[in-house]
Short mmCIF file of C-alpha atoms and ligand atoms in Angstrom, two decimals:
data_model
loop_
_atom_site.label_atom_id
_atom_site.label_comp_id
_atom_site.label_asym_id
_atom_site.label_seq_id
_atom_site.Cartn_x
_atom_site.Cartn_y
_atom_site.Cartn_z
CA UNK V 12 -23.14 -9.79 7.37
CA UNK V 13 -22.96 -6.13 6.95
CA UNK V 14 -25.29 -4.82 4.27
CA UNK V 15 -22.51 -3.56 2.01
CA UNK V 16 -20.36 -6.94 2.57
CA UNK V 17 -23.78 -8.65 1.10
CA UNK V 18 -24.03 -6.35 -1.85
CA UNK V 19 -20.05 -6.58 -2.61
CA UNK V 20 -20.47 -10.41 -2.50
CA UNK V 21 -23.55 -10.42 -4.76
CA UNK V 22 -21.76 -8.09 -7.30
CA UNK V 23 -18.70 -10.34 -7.56
CA UNK V 24 -21.09 -13.47 -8.23
CA UNK V 25 -22.80 -11.47 -11.06
CA UNK V 26 -19.86 -10.02 -12.49
CA UNK V 27 -18.36 -13.46 -12.75
CA UNK V 28 -21.24 -14.96 -14.21
CA UNK V 29 -22.12 -11.79 -16.42
CA UNK V 30 -18.62 -11.59 -17.96
CA UNK V 31 -18.23 -15.48 -18.60
CA UNK V 32 -21.55 -15.18 -20.74
CA UNK V 33 -20.90 -12.14 -22.89
CA UNK V 34 -17.65 -11.52 -25.03
CA UNK V 35 -18.72 -7.96 -25.94
CA UNK V 36 -16.63 -5.86 -23.77
CA UNK V 37 -19.74 -3.07 -23.20
CA UNK V 38 -21.74 -5.89 -21.76
CA UNK V 39 -19.27 -7.03 -19.33
CA UNK V 40 -18.60 -5.53 -16.17
CA UNK V 41 -14.73 -5.80 -15.84
CA UNK V 42 -14.76 -5.39 -11.94
CA UNK V 43 -11.59 -5.32 -10.02
CA UNK V 44 -10.74 -8.14 -7.79
CA UNK V 45 -11.77 -8.30 -4.04
CA UNK V 46 -8.12 -7.85 -2.99
CA UNK V 47 -7.77 -4.79 -5.23
CA UNK V 48 -10.80 -3.04 -3.46
CA UNK V 49 -9.18 -4.04 -0.04
CA UNK V 50 -6.02 -2.40 -1.35
CA UNK V 51 -7.86 0.73 -2.50
CA UNK V 52 -9.75 0.90 1.08
CA UNK V 53 -6.22 0.65 2.77
CA UNK V 54 -4.62 3.19 0.57
CA UNK V 55 -7.77 5.76 0.93
CA UNK V 56 -7.43 5.45 4.72
CA UNK V 57 -3.48 5.49 4.68
CA UNK V 58 -3.66 8.89 2.52
CA UNK V 59 -6.62 10.25 4.63
CA UNK V 60 -7.91 10.84 1.22
CA UNK V 61 -11.49 12.99 1.35
CA UNK V 62 -11.59 13.90 -2.41
CA UNK V 63 -11.58 10.73 -4.63
CA UNK V 64 -11.83 10.44 -8.26
CA UNK V 65 -12.77 7.45 -10.01
CA UNK V 66 -12.60 7.17 -14.18
CA UNK V 67 -14.52 3.93 -15.02
CA UNK V 68 -17.58 3.35 -12.77
CA UNK V 69 -19.00 0.26 -14.65
CA UNK V 70 -21.64 -0.93 -11.89
CA UNK V 71 -20.00 0.55 -9.21
CA UNK V 72 -18.28 -2.44 -7.51
CA UNK V 73 -14.92 -0.55 -7.07
CA UNK V 74 -16.68 2.57 -6.32
CA UNK V 75 -18.34 1.08 -3.25
CA UNK V 76 -15.07 -0.17 -1.71
CA UNK V 77 -13.70 3.65 -2.32
CA UNK V 78 -17.04 4.93 -0.89
CA UNK V 79 -17.02 3.06 2.27
CA UNK V 80 -13.46 4.13 2.98
CA UNK V 81 -14.16 7.76 2.07
CA UNK V 82 -17.33 8.00 4.03
CA UNK V 83 -15.43 7.25 7.35
CA UNK V 84 -13.12 9.93 6.64
CA UNK V 85 -15.95 12.51 6.16
CA UNK V 86 -15.09 12.94 2.33
CA UNK V 87 -16.66 11.99 -1.20
CA UNK V 88 -16.13 10.01 -4.36
CA UNK V 89 -16.76 11.51 -8.08
CA UNK V 90 -16.85 8.68 -10.18
CA UNK V 91 -17.08 9.02 -14.05
CA UNK V 92 -18.99 6.58 -16.49
CA UNK V 93 -19.82 7.19 -20.01
CA UNK V 94 -22.10 4.36 -20.49
CA UNK V 95 -25.58 4.99 -19.61
CA UNK V 96 -26.59 1.36 -18.90
CA UNK V 97 -23.45 1.10 -16.55
CA UNK V 98 -24.20 4.38 -14.84
CA UNK V 99 -27.81 3.27 -13.93
CA UNK V 100 -26.73 -0.04 -12.73
CA UNK V 101 -24.28 1.77 -10.34
CA UNK V 102 -26.86 4.30 -9.09
CA UNK V 103 -29.08 1.47 -8.07
CA UNK V 104 -26.37 -0.22 -6.25
CA UNK V 105 -25.17 2.88 -4.39
CA UNK V 106 -28.64 3.55 -3.22
CA UNK V 107 -28.83 0.07 -2.08
CA UNK V 108 -25.60 0.25 -0.15
CA UNK V 109 -26.91 3.62 1.17
CA UNK V 110 -23.84 5.34 -0.06
CA UNK V 111 -25.45 7.57 -2.60
CA UNK V 112 -24.61 10.58 -0.33
CA UNK V 113 -20.83 10.12 -0.50
CA UNK V 114 -20.94 9.74 -4.23
CA UNK V 115 -21.27 11.69 -6.83
CA UNK V 116 -21.88 10.03 -10.53
CA UNK V 117 -21.03 11.99 -13.50
CA UNK V 118 -22.31 10.46 -16.96
CA UNK V 119 -19.68 12.08 -19.18
CA UNK V 120 -16.47 11.27 -20.73
CA UNK V 121 -13.27 11.33 -18.65
CA UNK V 122 -11.71 13.62 -21.16
CA UNK V 123 -14.24 16.37 -20.26
CA UNK V 124 -14.23 15.81 -16.58
CA UNK V 125 -10.54 16.15 -16.55
CA UNK V 126 -10.26 19.24 -18.48
CA UNK V 127 -12.81 20.88 -16.51
CA UNK V 128 -11.34 19.79 -13.00
CA UNK V 129 -9.66 22.57 -10.97
CA UNK V 130 -5.78 22.00 -10.16
CA UNK V 131 -5.27 19.94 -7.44
CA UNK V 132 -8.71 18.83 -6.81
CA UNK V 133 -8.28 15.30 -5.89
CA UNK V 134 -6.21 13.52 -3.15
CA UNK V 135 -6.68 9.89 -4.80
CA UNK V 136 -7.49 9.08 -8.36
CA UNK V 137 -8.17 5.42 -9.44
CA UNK V 138 -7.97 4.91 -13.17
CA UNK V 139 -9.55 1.90 -14.56
CA UNK V 140 -11.18 3.03 -18.05
CA UNK V 141 -10.06 3.30 -21.63
CA UNK V 142 -6.21 2.37 -21.52
CA UNK V 143 -5.47 3.83 -24.75
CA UNK V 144 -6.68 7.28 -23.61
CA UNK V 145 -4.08 7.26 -20.36
CA UNK V 146 -1.18 8.67 -22.16
CA UNK V 147 -3.19 11.41 -23.52
CA UNK V 148 -4.75 12.09 -20.15
CA UNK V 149 -1.61 12.10 -18.07
CA UNK V 150 -0.90 15.73 -18.12
CA UNK V 151 -4.61 16.63 -17.01
CA UNK V 152 -4.18 13.67 -14.36
CA UNK V 153 -0.83 15.33 -12.90
CA UNK V 154 -2.56 18.68 -12.73
CA UNK V 155 -5.75 17.49 -10.84
CA UNK V 156 -3.99 15.28 -8.50
CA UNK V 157 -3.03 17.37 -5.35
CA UNK V 158 0.53 17.34 -3.75
CA UNK V 159 0.85 13.98 -1.74
CA UNK V 160 -2.08 12.53 -3.82
CA UNK V 161 -2.15 9.01 -4.75
CA UNK V 162 -2.78 7.64 -8.40
CA UNK V 163 -3.60 4.01 -8.73
CA UNK V 164 -4.08 2.23 -12.27
CA UNK V 165 -5.75 -1.02 -12.57
CA UNK V 166 -4.43 -3.76 -15.11
CA UNK V 167 -1.02 -2.76 -14.92
CA UNK V 168 0.30 -6.27 -15.29
CA UNK V 169 -2.72 -7.84 -17.17
CA UNK V 170 -2.25 -5.24 -19.73
CA UNK V 171 1.05 -3.53 -19.23
CA UNK V 172 1.79 -3.43 -23.01
CA UNK V 173 -1.38 -1.39 -23.60
CA UNK V 174 -0.03 1.36 -21.45
CA UNK V 175 3.79 0.87 -20.94
CA UNK V 176 4.56 4.57 -22.23
CA UNK V 177 2.18 5.87 -19.62
CA UNK V 178 3.56 3.83 -16.75
CA UNK V 179 6.94 4.32 -17.86
CA UNK V 180 6.71 7.93 -17.87
CA UNK V 181 5.02 8.37 -14.53
CA UNK V 182 8.00 5.90 -13.22
CA UNK V 183 10.70 8.27 -14.64
CA UNK V 184 9.13 11.32 -13.37
CA UNK V 185 11.26 12.41 -10.43
CA UNK V 186 8.12 14.12 -8.69
CA UNK V 187 6.68 10.57 -8.41
CA UNK V 188 7.47 7.75 -6.12
CA UNK V 189 5.81 4.63 -7.67
CA UNK V 190 5.55 0.74 -7.17
CA UNK V 191 3.77 -2.07 -9.04
CA UNK V 192 1.57 -3.95 -6.60
CA UNK V 193 0.84 -7.81 -7.58
CA UNK V 194 -2.60 -7.60 -6.23
CA UNK V 195 -5.51 -8.49 -8.70
CA UNK V 196 -4.76 -7.58 -12.34
CA UNK V 197 -1.73 -5.65 -11.06
CA UNK V 198 -1.88 -2.24 -9.35
CA UNK V 199 0.48 0.56 -10.51
CA UNK V 200 0.64 3.16 -7.43
CA UNK V 201 2.20 6.40 -7.92
CA UNK V 202 2.46 9.09 -4.94
CA UNK V 203 2.90 12.81 -5.91
CA UNK V 204 6.08 13.24 -3.58
CA UNK V 205 7.39 16.27 -5.33
CA UNK V 206 6.60 19.31 -6.89
C1 LIG S 15 -13.22 -1.84 -16.39
S1 LIG S 15 -14.66 -1.00 -16.18
C2 LIG S 15 -14.54 -0.23 -14.72
C3 LIG S 15 -14.70 -1.26 -13.62
C4 LIG S 15 -14.87 -0.38 -12.22
N1 LIG S 15 -13.94 0.24 -12.11
C5 LIG S 15 -15.20 -1.83 -11.25
O1 LIG S 15 -14.08 -2.43 -10.71
O2 LIG S 15 -16.31 -2.04 -10.75
C6 LIG S 15 -14.21 0.43 -17.57
C7 LIG S 15 -15.30 1.32 -17.62
O3 LIG S 15 -14.81 2.61 -18.02
C8 LIG S 15 -15.83 3.26 -18.92
N2 LIG S 15 -15.42 4.15 -20.07
C9 LIG S 15 -14.64 3.74 -21.02
N3 LIG S 15 -14.06 4.68 -21.69
C10 LIG S 15 -14.39 5.88 -20.63
C11 LIG S 15 -14.42 7.29 -20.85
N4 LIG S 15 -13.42 7.90 -21.89
N5 LIG S 15 -15.01 8.20 -19.79
C12 LIG S 15 -15.69 7.56 -18.87
N6 LIG S 15 -16.04 6.10 -18.91
C13 LIG S 15 -15.16 5.36 -19.70
C14 LIG S 15 -16.68 2.02 -19.60
O4 LIG S 15 -17.67 2.41 -20.15
C15 LIG S 15 -16.59 0.80 -18.53
O5 LIG S 15 -17.73 0.87 -17.76
#
């Protein structure tokens, strides 16, 4: 098996056992499912995305899926995490996968990263973080997503109620073409098809 595939399998086993053992959210990895990782990779390739932003790194499982796809396209991933312990775990995993060269890790609050990003900075944004902030982040997400860019939001089925206003607002925005993919915990996909 390819090295990164071995690492992904190890992280899946670790995430399951770790999250079963800890009730406290801060101690859980809360990784996406494998089929969600596959979906992200397919979407990055389909879009030809070379500038990818991930909000919510945890220990880097989802980042690895994004980074492997982006590496093949000659691009890079910026991934944001505010917890130092998760940041450190992810860093070790990126080195192990030999993907650190295509991943820029930011130990920061997504609020600040979004505020400081230039207009149209990203072709692809994966949002898997603090759901209560999504509605507040929406103007900035919209601003930093390039024309033709793709936004993917995790937990759109499992935690729809937490972000109904946010998802419904994007769905009602004529500049976006959206769908809910019944993959993993529900992946809301929005493509910025209009200006
Ligand atoms: C669901 S986990 C991410 C899982 C990861 N995407 C994966 O699938 O491997 C959410 C992460 O977002 C981080 N987070 C929460 N609020 C944040 C914020 N405002 N800025 C940056 N990171 C944040 C948490 O510390 C947590 O590690």
